[in-house]
Each structure stands twice: as C-alpha cells, then as structure tokens.
XYZ file of C-alpha atoms in Angstrom:
749
model
C 4.979 19.887 -12.440
C 4.982 22.512 -10.791
C 5.845 22.063 -6.741
C 5.112 24.506 -3.812
C 6.609 24.085 -0.682
C 5.417 25.683 2.085
C 8.336 26.641 4.146
C 8.814 27.796 7.269
C 10.451 30.678 6.674
C 8.459 32.360 3.873
C 5.380 34.775 4.119
C 2.904 32.864 5.399
C -0.610 33.615 2.969
C -3.669 34.338 4.889
C -6.461 32.205 3.484
C -9.793 32.862 5.447
C -11.351 29.487 4.450
C -15.478 28.771 4.272
C -16.548 27.969 8.094
C -17.522 24.135 6.930
C -19.597 21.369 9.636
C -18.007 18.781 10.875
C -18.909 15.016 12.604
C -17.945 13.991 15.883
C -18.046 11.931 18.465
C -17.898 13.392 22.173
C -16.141 11.697 24.775
C -16.680 14.733 27.467
C -18.788 13.246 30.136
C -18.286 9.704 28.410
C -18.149 7.509 31.801
C -17.296 3.887 31.933
C -18.994 2.044 34.203
C -22.489 3.810 32.779
C -21.589 2.854 29.101
C -20.521 -0.953 31.030
C -24.327 -0.596 32.804
C -25.817 0.207 29.548
C -24.296 -2.234 27.599
C -24.944 -5.526 30.153
C -28.747 -4.479 30.030
C -29.532 -4.062 25.873
C -27.477 -6.875 25.438
C -29.711 -9.662 27.254
C -29.733 -12.178 24.529
C -27.753 -15.120 23.725
C -27.268 -16.925 20.484
C -30.056 -14.959 18.180
C -27.564 -14.557 14.858
C -28.938 -11.104 14.966
C -25.987 -9.698 14.120
C -27.617 -5.801 13.594
C -29.098 -6.156 17.514
C -25.142 -6.051 18.764
C -24.885 -3.888 16.756
C -27.599 -1.278 17.048
C -27.193 -2.147 21.279
C -23.390 -0.705 21.567
C -24.417 2.438 18.868
C -27.817 3.664 20.863
C -25.047 3.663 23.971
C -22.860 5.122 22.471
C -24.691 7.335 21.484
C -26.444 7.609 25.131
C -23.141 8.390 26.750
C -20.787 10.076 23.971
C -23.442 11.578 21.477
C -22.317 12.798 18.406
C -22.109 16.938 18.033
C -21.426 19.814 14.817
C -18.893 22.119 15.190
C -18.346 25.032 12.681
C -14.631 25.303 12.316
C -13.882 28.453 10.610
C -10.613 30.676 9.769
C -7.029 29.051 8.979
C -6.611 25.586 9.466
C -2.665 26.242 9.838
C -1.926 24.983 13.403
C 0.201 27.658 14.051
C -1.885 30.660 13.392
C -3.052 32.560 16.595
C -5.267 35.849 16.935
C -2.122 37.925 16.748
C -0.536 36.558 13.636
C -3.276 36.505 11.802
C -4.179 39.953 12.822
C -0.405 40.899 11.459
C -1.551 38.559 7.591
C -4.588 40.914 7.813
C -2.178 43.990 7.887
C 0.451 43.869 5.865
C -2.724 43.027 3.182
C -4.361 46.322 3.885
C -1.091 47.700 3.634
C 0.270 45.948 0.454
C -3.189 47.520 -1.639
C -2.904 50.755 0.113
C 0.180 50.970 -1.422
C -0.862 49.117 -5.023
C -3.230 51.941 -5.421
C -1.897 55.203 -4.398
C 2.291 54.877 -5.408
C 3.421 57.049 -3.014
C 6.695 55.179 -0.882
C 5.605 55.807 2.360
C 2.665 53.778 2.378
C 5.348 50.853 0.419
C 7.415 51.669 3.701
C 4.694 50.958 6.066
C 3.685 47.627 3.957
C 7.918 46.366 3.797
C 7.947 47.872 7.627
C 4.839 44.958 8.013
C 5.685 42.100 5.982
C 8.947 41.911 7.891
C 7.614 41.950 11.144
C 4.841 38.895 9.450
C 8.077 36.849 8.276
C 9.286 37.057 12.126
C 6.179 36.885 14.107
C 5.796 34.367 11.533
C 9.019 32.062 12.673
C 8.392 32.871 16.428
C 4.350 31.332 16.077
C 5.954 28.179 14.287
C 8.823 27.914 17.240
C 6.561 28.104 19.300
C 4.020 25.322 18.244
C 7.015 23.071 17.332
C 8.402 23.470 21.060
C 4.755 23.432 22.608
C 3.748 19.841 20.493
C 6.966 17.520 20.356
C 6.637 15.130 17.701
C 7.964 11.860 18.724
C 4.504 11.969 20.789
C 2.991 10.779 17.248
C 0.040 13.110 17.797
C -2.062 13.419 14.274
C -2.262 17.111 13.852
C 1.097 17.115 14.217
C 2.757 15.092 11.625
C -0.561 16.081 9.190
C 0.989 19.698 10.088
C 4.300 18.431 9.123
C 2.614 16.400 6.380
C 2.374 20.059 4.344
C 5.596 21.023 4.405
C 6.272 17.961 2.250
C 5.054 18.091 -0.977
C 6.169 15.100 -2.473
C 4.212 12.671 0.204
C 1.305 14.990 1.140
C -0.781 14.262 -1.899
C -4.128 14.918 -2.116
C -6.228 15.288 1.215
C -9.782 14.502 1.591
C -11.128 17.306 2.033
C -9.570 19.365 -1.047
C -10.924 17.235 -3.543
C -12.697 19.144 -6.384
C -14.025 17.574 -10.445
C -13.786 18.822 -13.148
C -17.978 17.580 -14.414
C -19.790 17.816 -17.248
C -17.377 20.897 -18.305
C -17.698 22.770 -14.813
C -15.003 22.861 -12.492
C -17.076 21.453 -8.839
C -15.988 21.998 -5.815
C -19.060 21.290 -3.229
C -18.203 18.905 -1.490
C -21.376 16.551 -1.023
C -21.905 17.372 -4.110
C -18.232 15.862 -4.574
C -19.366 12.729 -3.152
C -22.239 11.888 -4.702
C -19.897 12.822 -8.526
C -17.930 9.842 -6.646
C -20.184 7.525 -5.176
C -22.331 6.817 -9.109
C -18.658 6.596 -10.985
C -17.468 4.441 -8.359
C -20.275 2.378 -8.209
C -21.526 2.396 -12.667
C -17.532 1.528 -13.138
C -17.052 -0.900 -14.434
C -19.941 0.711 -17.057
C -16.845 2.503 -19.018
C -15.228 -0.474 -19.499
C -17.428 -1.299 -22.227
C -18.389 -4.456 -21.117
C -22.398 -4.722 -21.180
C -22.794 -7.922 -21.152
C -20.973 -8.899 -18.133
C -22.361 -6.691 -16.303
C -24.814 -7.806 -13.917
C -28.271 -5.963 -14.121
C -28.637 -6.509 -10.089
C -27.293 -7.403 -7.041
C -25.816 -11.270 -6.403
C -29.295 -13.295 -5.048
C -28.376 -16.898 -3.270
C -30.851 -19.629 -3.138
C -30.059 -23.044 -3.133
C -31.811 -23.259 -6.614
C -29.927 -19.761 -8.309
C -26.525 -21.902 -6.995
C -27.292 -24.629 -8.385
C -27.779 -22.575 -11.332
C -24.598 -20.477 -11.369
C -22.598 -23.990 -10.610
C -24.342 -25.304 -13.909
C -23.123 -22.634 -15.750
C -19.878 -22.268 -15.558
C -18.893 -26.487 -15.514
C -17.763 -26.183 -18.925
C -15.675 -22.251 -18.514
C -10.964 -23.374 -19.354
C -10.328 -22.231 -16.099
C -13.131 -24.546 -13.555
C -11.658 -27.237 -15.796
C -8.451 -25.979 -15.082
C -8.797 -26.505 -11.660
C -10.522 -29.783 -11.902
C -7.925 -31.165 -13.684
C -4.426 -29.824 -12.121
C -4.994 -27.977 -8.984
C -8.573 -29.722 -6.981
C -7.305 -32.893 -5.241
C -10.724 -35.923 -5.023
C -10.254 -35.087 -1.021
C -9.715 -31.010 -1.464
C -13.480 -30.236 0.872
C -12.900 -26.981 2.430
C -15.979 -25.761 5.298
C -15.749 -23.065 7.732
C -15.284 -23.846 11.447
C -17.428 -22.734 14.671
C -15.437 -19.648 16.157
C -14.562 -19.475 19.949
C -14.971 -16.270 22.416
C -10.680 -16.648 22.769
C -9.922 -16.707 18.832
C -13.159 -13.680 18.475
C -10.785 -12.163 21.744
C -7.688 -13.209 19.799
C -8.799 -11.133 16.530
C -9.962 -8.634 19.110
C -6.676 -7.338 20.599
C -4.722 -7.308 17.269
C -7.390 -4.888 16.019
C -4.933 -0.953 15.173
C -7.090 1.550 17.232
C -6.327 3.680 15.170
C -8.101 2.945 12.372
C -11.124 4.261 11.194
C -14.263 2.633 10.839
C -17.816 3.847 9.532
C -20.577 3.604 11.788
C -19.581 6.137 14.881
C -18.223 2.885 16.509
C -14.769 3.118 17.183
C -12.454 0.095 17.656
C -10.805 0.717 21.376
C -14.503 1.005 22.100
C -15.002 -2.472 21.182
C -11.307 -3.727 22.921
C -11.724 -2.126 25.608
C -15.697 -3.272 26.820
C -14.347 -6.687 25.185
C -15.849 -8.678 27.775
C -19.118 -8.059 27.495
C -20.037 -7.896 23.369
C -17.565 -11.522 23.667
C -20.454 -13.862 24.131
C -23.549 -12.612 22.289
C -20.519 -11.744 19.798
C -18.788 -15.223 19.380
C -22.457 -17.056 18.795
C -23.319 -14.356 16.440
C -21.174 -15.095 14.512
C -21.477 -19.266 14.265
C -25.510 -18.617 13.782
C -23.998 -17.073 10.719
C -21.503 -19.348 9.976
C -24.162 -22.626 9.805
C -26.686 -21.003 8.263
C -23.701 -19.138 5.716
C -25.684 -15.354 5.879
C -23.457 -12.361 6.055
C -25.289 -9.663 8.130
C -27.255 -6.935 5.614
C -26.070 -4.278 8.800
C -22.625 -5.376 8.570
C -23.044 -4.862 4.169
C -22.386 -0.650 4.711
C -18.802 0.667 3.242
C -17.967 4.313 3.403
C -16.133 4.778 0.958
C -12.493 7.970 0.859
C -11.727 8.499 -2.240
C -7.935 8.322 -2.400
C -6.299 10.111 -5.281
C -3.492 8.300 -7.321
C -1.708 9.937 -10.376
C -2.502 12.414 -12.976
C -4.825 14.536 -12.979
C -6.419 15.752 -10.106
C -9.759 17.110 -11.245
C -10.222 13.712 -12.767
C -12.796 11.053 -10.375
C -11.472 8.143 -12.171
C -7.797 9.305 -11.285
C -8.670 8.451 -7.592
C -8.816 4.920 -5.852
C -12.263 3.826 -3.496
C -10.686 2.542 0.692
C -13.707 0.639 1.597
C -13.566 1.727 5.553
C -15.943 -0.609 7.080
C -18.184 -1.612 9.914
C -16.031 -2.795 13.588
C -17.955 -5.069 14.120
C -17.746 -6.547 10.126
C -13.820 -6.655 9.852
C -13.870 -9.188 13.381
C -15.935 -11.396 11.140
C -14.171 -11.018 7.631
C -10.962 -11.902 10.151
C -12.488 -14.806 11.202
C -13.345 -16.342 7.760
C -9.719 -15.187 6.510
C -7.937 -17.007 8.800
C -10.349 -19.831 8.148
C -9.911 -19.177 3.970
C -5.776 -18.594 3.841
C -4.732 -21.420 6.131
C -6.645 -23.603 3.049
C -5.519 -21.791 0.599
C -1.868 -21.718 1.600
C -0.532 -25.073 0.222
C -2.918 -24.040 -3.583
C -1.259 -20.393 -4.114
C 0.792 -20.494 -6.559
C 4.529 -19.337 -5.993
C 4.368 -16.357 -8.600
C 1.265 -15.119 -6.788
C 3.227 -12.462 -4.238
C 0.556 -10.179 -3.776
C -1.534 -10.431 -0.046
C 0.043 -12.771 1.295
C 1.412 -13.402 4.446
C 5.268 -12.897 4.560
C 5.241 -11.735 0.634
C 6.066 -8.372 -0.052
C 7.150 -6.258 -2.964
C 10.699 -6.263 -3.015
C 10.227 -10.645 -3.008
C 8.260 -10.135 -6.038
C 11.212 -8.274 -8.267
C 14.455 -10.366 -6.462
C 12.387 -13.699 -7.998
C 12.267 -12.132 -11.029
C 15.697 -10.398 -10.821
C 16.974 -13.270 -10.183
C 15.726 -15.987 -13.030
C 16.692 -12.464 -15.053
C 20.672 -11.740 -14.321
C 20.826 -15.378 -14.566
C 19.795 -15.201 -18.334
C 22.062 -12.851 -19.094
C 24.621 -14.064 -16.793
C 24.426 -17.245 -19.645
C 24.556 -14.102 -22.403
C 20.791 -14.815 -24.209
C 18.171 -12.156 -24.467
C 15.135 -11.562 -22.115
C 11.297 -10.276 -23.013
C 9.306 -8.691 -20.949
C 5.540 -7.022 -21.066
C 3.317 -5.623 -18.365
C 0.688 -5.972 -18.520
C -1.983 -3.952 -17.112
C -5.562 -4.287 -15.801
C -8.612 -2.023 -16.225
C -10.790 -2.054 -12.718
C -10.282 -5.344 -11.918
C -11.004 -5.421 -7.952
C -14.410 -2.902 -9.328
C -15.228 -5.280 -11.986
C -14.623 -9.038 -10.001
C -17.518 -10.751 -11.536
C -19.469 -12.887 -8.078
C -20.588 -15.508 -9.988
C -17.314 -16.538 -11.558
C -15.983 -16.398 -8.760
C -18.013 -18.820 -6.208
C -18.161 -20.773 -9.192
C -14.629 -21.565 -8.586
C -14.226 -22.132 -4.791
C -17.131 -24.837 -5.948
C -14.105 -25.787 -7.465
C -11.217 -25.224 -4.937
C -14.183 -28.156 -2.493
C -16.084 -25.317 -1.295
C -19.370 -27.015 0.334
C -22.322 -25.308 -0.915
C -23.136 -23.926 2.759
C -19.776 -21.893 2.492
C -20.195 -20.756 -0.946
C -23.605 -19.113 -0.479
C -22.150 -17.946 2.743
C -19.499 -15.616 0.801
C -21.791 -15.335 -2.172
C -24.278 -13.612 0.838
C -20.715 -11.707 1.867
C -20.936 -10.084 -1.512
C -24.779 -9.685 -2.520
C -26.644 -7.025 -1.487
C -23.650 -4.755 -0.506
C -24.205 -0.872 -0.198
C -22.273 2.367 -0.051
C -21.305 6.069 0.516
C -18.668 8.192 -0.346
C -17.315 10.249 1.941
C -15.361 13.632 1.457
C -14.696 15.735 3.824
C -17.381 16.142 6.646
C -20.136 14.905 2.931
C -21.633 12.013 2.969
C -23.330 10.098 -0.417
C -26.460 9.126 -0.411
C -26.711 5.326 -0.352
C -26.068 3.398 -4.103
C -26.333 -1.005 -4.389
C -22.764 -1.963 -5.501
C -23.433 -5.678 -8.116
C -20.186 -6.659 -9.048
C -16.197 -6.391 -7.593
C -14.892 -6.893 -4.152
C -14.508 -4.059 -1.028
C -11.236 -2.589 -1.485
C -9.281 -1.522 1.562
C -10.891 -5.590 3.215
C -9.051 -7.596 4.965
C -11.449 -10.484 2.931
C -11.724 -8.729 -0.985
C -7.807 -8.703 -1.383
C -7.992 -13.271 -0.582
C -11.319 -13.471 -2.515
C -9.348 -11.798 -5.006
C -6.017 -14.773 -5.711
C -7.936 -17.607 -5.309
C -9.348 -16.163 -8.185
C -5.878 -15.374 -10.358
C -4.350 -17.792 -8.987
C -5.231 -20.580 -11.704
C -3.690 -18.192 -14.040
C -0.305 -18.671 -12.466
C -0.465 -21.971 -14.146
C -1.023 -21.259 -17.890
C 2.143 -20.573 -19.493
C 3.544 -22.236 -21.520
C 6.211 -20.563 -23.393
C 6.968 -17.704 -20.504
C 7.348 -17.349 -16.838
C 5.019 -14.821 -15.003
C 5.274 -13.915 -11.730
C 2.105 -11.707 -10.590
C 2.338 -8.804 -7.666
C -2.321 -7.867 -7.423
C -3.538 -6.972 -10.320
C 0.104 -6.342 -11.745
C 1.250 -9.055 -13.655
C 4.677 -9.404 -16.359
C 5.679 -12.349 -17.988
C 8.946 -13.227 -19.477
C 10.601 -16.087 -21.810
C 14.576 -15.787 -22.821
C 15.940 -17.445 -25.936
C 19.131 -16.448 -28.616
C 17.422 -15.448 -30.916
C 14.960 -11.936 -30.711
C 13.181 -12.639 -33.698
C 12.563 -16.232 -32.366
C 11.952 -14.641 -28.657
C 9.425 -11.892 -30.080
C 6.887 -14.487 -31.536
C 7.368 -16.414 -28.563
C 6.193 -13.400 -26.295
C 3.512 -12.468 -29.019
C 2.055 -15.579 -28.917
C 1.555 -16.182 -24.902
C 0.441 -12.707 -24.904
C -2.629 -13.142 -26.801
C -2.786 -16.755 -24.604
C -2.812 -14.523 -20.953
C -5.341 -12.297 -23.448
C -7.604 -14.754 -24.397
C -7.404 -16.030 -20.036
C -9.012 -11.949 -19.364
C -11.689 -12.883 -21.145
C -12.902 -15.517 -20.595
C -12.110 -14.638 -16.291
C -14.535 -11.171 -17.636
C -10.955 -9.255 -16.365
C -10.500 -6.455 -18.828
C -7.040 -6.474 -20.482
C -5.676 -2.591 -22.276
C -3.105 -3.692 -23.796
C -2.883 0.075 -24.558
C -0.357 0.153 -21.517
C 1.228 -2.604 -22.333
C 5.369 -2.181 -21.098
C 7.734 -4.059 -23.163
C 11.025 -4.545 -22.496
C 14.841 -6.205 -23.915
C 16.369 -7.042 -21.830
C 20.246 -8.273 -23.361
C 23.729 -7.610 -25.261
C 21.890 -6.868 -28.364
C 18.757 -4.988 -27.283
C 21.192 -1.841 -26.836
C 18.777 -0.044 -29.658
C 15.974 -0.516 -29.065
C 14.405 1.919 -31.572
C 14.726 -1.150 -34.000
C 14.081 -3.841 -32.059
C 10.351 -5.926 -32.923
C 7.592 -4.512 -31.169
C 4.501 -6.681 -31.129
C 1.185 -6.870 -32.565
C -2.361 -7.170 -30.255
C -5.382 -6.957 -31.497
C -3.870 -4.151 -34.058
C -2.258 -2.465 -30.911
C 1.204 -1.974 -31.600
C 3.179 -2.604 -28.715
C 6.801 -0.253 -28.679
C 10.231 -1.235 -27.151
C 11.442 0.432 -23.718
C 13.793 1.389 -22.239
C 13.397 0.857 -18.563
C 9.959 0.479 -17.065
C 8.381 0.759 -13.779
C 7.049 -2.062 -11.637
C 5.633 -2.277 -8.289
C 7.415 1.654 -8.399
C 10.467 0.684 -9.280
C 11.694 1.368 -12.588
C 13.715 -1.453 -14.306
C 15.726 -0.083 -16.802
C 17.146 -2.751 -19.948
C 20.536 -3.189 -18.663
C 19.564 -3.686 -14.714
C 22.005 -1.033 -13.593
C 18.817 1.430 -11.726
C 19.738 4.554 -13.276
C 16.819 5.854 -13.882
C 14.950 4.850 -10.420
C 17.993 6.132 -8.302
C 17.719 9.327 -9.844
C 14.107 10.055 -8.766
C 14.437 8.903 -5.315
C 17.108 10.837 -5.283
C 15.232 14.571 -6.896
C 12.588 13.354 -3.506
C 15.004 13.277 -1.481
C 16.642 16.233 -2.569
C 12.690 18.016 -2.825
C 12.313 17.276 1.296
C 15.794 18.212 2.557
C 15.658 22.074 0.850
C 11.684 21.923 2.476
C 14.261 19.960 5.897
C 16.502 22.790 5.522
C 13.788 25.745 5.374
C 12.652 24.946 8.731
C 15.606 23.374 10.613
C 16.238 27.294 13.558
C 12.462 26.436 14.235
C 12.884 22.706 15.297
C 15.070 20.752 17.860
C 17.983 17.693 16.512
C 15.403 15.404 17.803
C 12.353 17.167 15.672
C 14.383 16.968 12.586
C 15.764 14.418 12.483
C 13.059 12.400 13.221
C 11.802 13.924 10.748
C 14.978 13.512 8.093
C 14.335 9.935 8.833
C 10.918 10.181 7.960
C 11.488 11.753 4.324
C 14.700 11.794 3.774
C 15.534 8.717 4.379
C 12.292 6.885 3.794
C 12.877 7.771 0.088
C 15.792 5.478 -0.190
C 13.849 2.565 2.726
C 11.968 1.551 -0.602
C 12.801 -2.328 -1.900
C 16.711 -1.081 -1.411
C 17.928 -5.000 -2.126
C 16.291 -4.817 -5.953
C 18.970 -1.175 -6.585
C 21.919 -1.691 -3.298
C 24.229 -2.607 -5.970
C 24.298 0.000 -8.490
C 26.852 1.665 -9.995
C 29.565 3.298 -8.013
C 27.970 6.985 -9.186
C 24.592 6.258 -8.390
C 25.571 5.382 -4.821
C 27.427 8.778 -4.725
C 24.019 10.916 -5.506
C 22.420 9.078 -2.372
C 26.020 9.611 -0.099
C 25.867 13.407 -1.015
C 22.182 13.518 -0.153
C 22.493 12.099 2.735
C 25.729 14.152 4.062
C 23.997 17.536 3.007
C 21.134 16.609 5.359
C 23.176 14.748 8.397
C 25.103 17.962 8.423
C 21.442 20.019 9.066
C 19.806 18.228 11.209
C 23.292 18.262 13.780
C 24.528 21.778 12.374
C 27.751 20.936 11.012
C 28.478 21.466 7.794
C 32.601 21.181 7.777
C 32.356 18.235 8.576
C 32.018 15.266 6.198
C 29.749 12.608 5.640
C 31.763 9.743 7.999
C 32.517 12.467 10.059
C 29.492 13.183 10.892
C 27.938 9.222 11.251
C 30.720 7.090 13.489
C 30.201 11.057 15.891
C 26.562 11.338 16.308
C 26.202 6.577 15.695
C 24.087 6.968 12.181
C 24.644 4.787 8.936
C 25.350 5.842 6.252
C 22.444 4.872 3.546
C 24.505 1.621 1.801
C 25.542 -0.548 5.239
C 21.433 0.240 5.761
C 20.835 -1.931 2.988
C 23.381 -4.164 4.019
C 20.885 -4.438 7.152
C 18.477 -4.785 5.263
C 20.283 -7.549 3.401
C 21.403 -9.887 6.576
C 18.053 -9.435 7.444
C 16.322 -10.709 4.944
C 18.721 -13.865 4.655
C 18.113 -14.411 8.240
C 14.187 -14.538 8.079
C 15.373 -17.249 5.502
C 16.305 -19.471 8.117
C 13.302 -18.982 11.123
C 11.152 -19.564 8.028
C 10.587 -15.100 7.732
C 10.839 -16.086 4.169
C 8.927 -16.510 1.491
C 9.903 -20.532 0.019
C 11.394 -19.141 -2.763
C 14.298 -16.477 -1.263
C 15.254 -19.992 -0.047
C 15.888 -20.371 -3.062
C 17.930 -17.172 -4.111
C 20.110 -17.833 -1.116
C 20.878 -21.594 -0.726
C 22.529 -22.631 2.658
C 25.681 -24.419 2.300
C 26.501 -27.762 3.191
C 29.298 -28.788 4.979
C 31.268 -31.544 4.984
C 32.731 -32.303 7.729
C 33.028 -28.434 9.766
C 29.007 -28.314 11.450
C 29.498 -25.641 12.562
C 29.411 -23.793 9.536
C 26.044 -24.551 8.357
C 25.393 -21.079 8.758
C 27.275 -20.270 5.989
C 25.428 -20.140 2.049
C 26.827 -20.761 -1.327
C 28.233 -18.868 -3.651
C 26.256 -18.648 -7.643
C 27.605 -19.411 -10.362
C 28.788 -16.462 -12.116
C 30.473 -15.916 -15.873
C 30.423 -12.226 -15.517
C 30.742 -9.672 -13.425
C 28.084 -7.293 -13.973
C 25.390 -9.805 -13.865
C 26.858 -12.609 -12.040
C 29.726 -11.381 -8.887
C 28.427 -7.774 -8.883
C 24.021 -9.312 -8.258
C 22.735 -8.811 -4.937
C 22.889 -12.581 -4.935
C 26.648 -12.991 -5.208
C 27.266 -10.218 -2.591
C 24.695 -10.308 -0.104
C 25.762 -14.680 0.118
C 29.176 -12.710 0.682
C 28.915 -10.625 3.099
C 26.548 -12.546 4.983
C 29.329 -15.340 4.829
C 31.822 -11.865 5.763
C 29.505 -12.098 9.523
C 30.817 -13.311 12.436
C 29.182 -16.784 13.237
C 28.692 -14.949 16.968
C 25.888 -12.284 14.743
C 24.699 -15.330 12.089
C 23.862 -17.981 15.299
C 21.531 -14.946 17.464
C 18.071 -16.143 18.178
C 16.114 -13.809 16.717
C 15.944 -11.151 13.952
C 15.220 -8.311 17.528
C 19.076 -9.059 18.711
C 20.145 -10.055 14.972
C 19.523 -6.322 14.187
C 21.005 -5.053 17.287
C 24.369 -7.060 16.611
C 24.504 -6.462 13.070
C 24.195 -2.287 14.207
C 26.957 -2.272 16.768
C 28.855 -3.982 13.877
C 28.654 -0.993 11.457
C 28.713 -3.518 8.321
C 31.321 -3.082 5.256
C 31.066 -5.210 2.786
C 33.682 -6.048 -0.462
C 31.377 -4.909 -3.583
C 32.279 -2.054 -6.103
C 30.661 0.433 -4.288
C 32.483 -0.208 -0.781
C 35.349 -0.498 -2.545
C-alpha cells in the first residue's frame, strides 16, 4: 500500500477546491441574559411530560439568539495557506506549463527559480502558522492539521468520501449521504435472512407485548435464563429520577461531543438551572408511562471508515449522533439497568463494561493459555466473526430476554418504545440525506445500545460445555486444551457447531468464512500439517497467527509480528516528524512525538511487553530516533537523552502501566478476574508485608517465569513499600515515575 505523506518540506501542490456551503450557528451577537430570559418565558409548563415541547423551546430560543447561518468555503483548506503563497503556486504552475510547451532552457530556469521560491515560502508560512497557533492549546483545527501530516493515523475524512455505486464513482455529497442511509437502514437484507427481517417497526401495545412474550416462551435462550440466570426474587422497574441526579448527569457530559439538532451540550450545561425542573418532570412522566419520546429518536448518522476498500459502502460503520436531551434520558436508563445487570453479567463479558478493557480481555486469555502451555498441553482456539451484529439485533427477542431477567411490563414497554419508531439520516460533509425508518438493531454511538447488546448476548457466555469463551463486543473467542490434537480438534468442532446453533436461534449471522483457527503448543510448529475444521462444508485452515482485538497473536506467543507492525507505524510517523521538525519548537515536537509515536506502543502493552529482547531493541531504536529529532541531540544514546530530559524509555513506561494495573486491583478498580491473575500473598507473621504478590507456579521459562504474570509479581514485590502503600492512583503514578523503574526480566538484563 502506497502511503502519501504530506510533508512540511515537500512542495505543496495547489488544489482548487470547489466552493462548499456549510451551516453553522453564529454566536456573534449571543447574549446569555437574553437567552435566559427567552427560555424562562417559553418554559411555563410543569410536569406535562412533553419532551418535544422542551426540546423545541430550547431550539427556538437558540435560533433567535444564535441563528443558523450558511457560509461558502472556497479555495484550499490548508490553514497555513495565505494569499502570497497561493499566488506563488499559481505562478509556478504557469511557468511549468510554459517550460513544458516551449522546451526552452530559459523558461525551465525561470520555473526552477520559482519552484525553489515556493518551497522556501511554503516553509516560512508553515513555520509562522505553528508559531502563531500553539499545539498545547488543544485547538481542534490545529490538531486536525497535524493529523493530516501523519497519514498512518489520519484515516478517511467525512467530507472527502467517494463511493462506487452501480459501477460509477459518486462524489456528490448529497448522493453519497443518501446511498449510505439506504445501505445502513437495509443492511440486514444483505445478510440473506428474510425470515428474520421485520416488515415494519415495533408496535408497543399491551396486546402486542403479550403476544411477543408468548411467542418466545419456548426459545432456548429464554428457557436457559429462567433456569440458570434468574432468581425467584429478581424484579426490575425503573425508579424515578431526582433533580440532583439529572444535574450530575448534565455536569458529567462532555461538551466536545457532537449532538444532533443544533443544540450543543454547553447550552444545556450552562442553563441547566432553568431546564432542570421541567426536564426532570418530563423524564419521570416517561418512566411512569413507559414511553420514550419520538422527538428524541432522531439520529444523525456519520459513516466512519473501518478498513479495506474505501469506495465500498459496506466498509463504513454507522455512528449515531443523538440529541442532547436524549443523551441525558439514556444515561438515566443506563444507570438503573447497568447496576441491576452488573451481578448477572458473566466475567467473560468484557465489552462495554466499566473498568473493563480490551487489554483485560486479552490478559485473561493469555493467562489461561500460558498456564496450559506451561504444563505441556495443546490449545485450540477459534475466533468467531459475526456480521453486522449491532445492526441486526432483533427487537422482539431482546424484549423477551428482558422479561426473562425480571423486567416488569412497564419497563419492557419503555425499552420497546426506545427501539421503535426510530428514524435516521446520514451526514456526509455538509449534506444530509432524507429521513428513513429503522426497524431493527440498536443505535451505535448511543449509551444504551451497547448495554442492550450485552444483555442480549450474556446467556451465550454460559453455554460452553468443553471450552472457555472470552467476549468483547461482537468478538467471541473460544478455546479448549488437551494432550491429543485429534481429540482436541473434534472437541473444538463440536463446540463451534454448538455456538453456531446459538447464533442461528438468536437471529445473529455468523460468518464461518472469516473464522480464524490457531493451535498453540510444542507440536504445532508445522501449521500445514495441523487438522482443519469443517463447518457446513466450509474448511477453516489453521493459521500461524491471528488478530484479536487489535493485537496479532502468534502460535508461539512471542508477538514478533505484532511488534513489527507497530514499529512500522511508529517509524513512518517518525519520518513525518523529521520532515516538519525545523518548523516547530521543542515543546511542540515533544507533544507530537507523544501523540503519534509513543502512542503506537501504548495499546495493550501488558500483553506483549515481556517479548524477545531483539523485538524490544527495535522499539528502543525508534524511540531513540524520535527523541533525537525532538531535542536535536543526534550523538547521544537513548539513556543519555532520557536522563538529561527526564524522559522514560518505552519499557519503563510499560512497567509503570503494569504496576498501575496491579495497584488498581488493591483499590477494586479492575475487573474481579484480575485479582485471580495477580494474587496477594497472605503473610503469617509480618502483617506489614501484606502488599506482596504470590509468585505463580512455573515449570518452564518461556510460558512460566517469562510471562507477564510472573514478571509482574517480581517487579511489584521489588518496589519500595512507601510506593505500594500510596492511597491514590495519582500519587502512586508520580512516585513510580520518580523511581524511573527497572526490573529483572530478560529485557532489562
């Protein structure tokens, strides 16, 4: 793949962009006093429960005090481009065309002179831009520009999307938006499951709800929940909200998040003293009546590019942007439902849960695998792929599962009302598509959608008979172990078939073509000779490595392939930093280094940090090259630069992350299974040594003593007691950083 780097030192090409119309809200003459007065006048009602009136009142007042205007954006969108540079580029292009036509040496010399002039002027303009706008101000436009200079992290911009449709390339934003919207709404039809696809939106009446619950009484998942997951005294109903609770939710909202309807969150936050009472009464009215207002079911969808061909609409993920008031109401529902299900959810369910991350999910897998391999057994694992899970989640079956978990009819009706009569339109650039009805799935980008997905898939975590499962969102990994690979293969095939049956019964579409199979163990070196899986006439061949939650895991657990990949990304970003270094200050270059180079090594470091020494040498070389560029000290070694500028090498940073994760276990800020991975030692005599960890039993060096769990315990026990006895994470991190920690692993030796 060819990567085109926008370099600071490269010659800039002038691209005349077509004029665009952008809608924006003008706060030029906005007055807080006037807005507050108008809003107080337009909110006379109390307890009517009409969200649309509340939302409309805020929007009307906002339109009067900060009207929506349209501006035309022309020319090149690069922020450093000025009139002088634009004219110089146009002159350069003219001289180039003249030289190409005349083939005259004089004309070529004139073009060459102008080309060099443009290059120098380009440098000066960019340097002046960086000097004028500080990176550490977190200005959105500044970081957007910086992002364009690092192509490895830039992705596809929402205002530059082009699609291939019916054999033609479509560039018109309005047309692209409508193509996306039709695709997202009808995405289930492409899965070839017409018998599962509803014909119309869900109708929430008492008669219809009773019919739904009756139809699913004999469903395998419903029977399993009733038999194994529900206790006799379990019952859930939505409790009323208080003004204090609503105020806390409003204050916790991130004002930088986008909202649909042109009502920004900062307006709701600043004027909550006026809005809080009618808003709370509206919420309580909806909780008592079991209805979710139709005015809050309108979503603006933004397509986010995932991977592969960017001309294919199926390679984009729909993210829903919801109204401000909807975010608050959803958070009320989320808080009540999440606290109820926290004790019901399986430990294997790691996605969309507080204090759970992808790193925790992989660590749990890794600990079990290394323990099995340490005892010279074989592991077989299958990574199961689901197609469009969030978009195809069946509403009726979800409501039946909520009933099985003890939800009252009024609570089920409210969730059903939340899912029914939803509409969406897609935004591409400044253009919007038409409104279309959503008849299936949960909105991606909402607070409540991921929780509903976890509730739906929770019973899957308990059905395995001979295997273990680890889940994160729609990524499901099962594995089993044994001494005979033929027996292991048969067991694995039986378990996968069992899971496929569950997917079918629950109206989720598995894609066996994209399943990944891998064996781990001493007899698994020759991958081609290992047994395959046969699923519905589909042959799944074993692989030497698989990609799980963004981490490439190989069958030897040395993570060489994963480290090579992240080193390639960091190296490319280092090259970009080198090209722009003479235009920015030391402080700015340090910030960019942290944002685009160090961050490449910051994802799930505990999984692969105790790798081979040669792999870590690659990481250190990249860090050395980056720090030499930042501080312009090209002769010093990595340790010398780190010591002179109070920097930490990558391995020391990862050690701090490891110690922090262990510290969180003692504060109950990590998942419960993390305390099983790092077990506290119970002293018999000296109670002051209660902060020590018990070393896991290890038979081999590769999977035992060199594992993150063994080395992590050694490192934690080597820390001074005053550091381990800190009361807060902030103080602990500061104390740990001051130590500039080292360990006794194979990397540090």
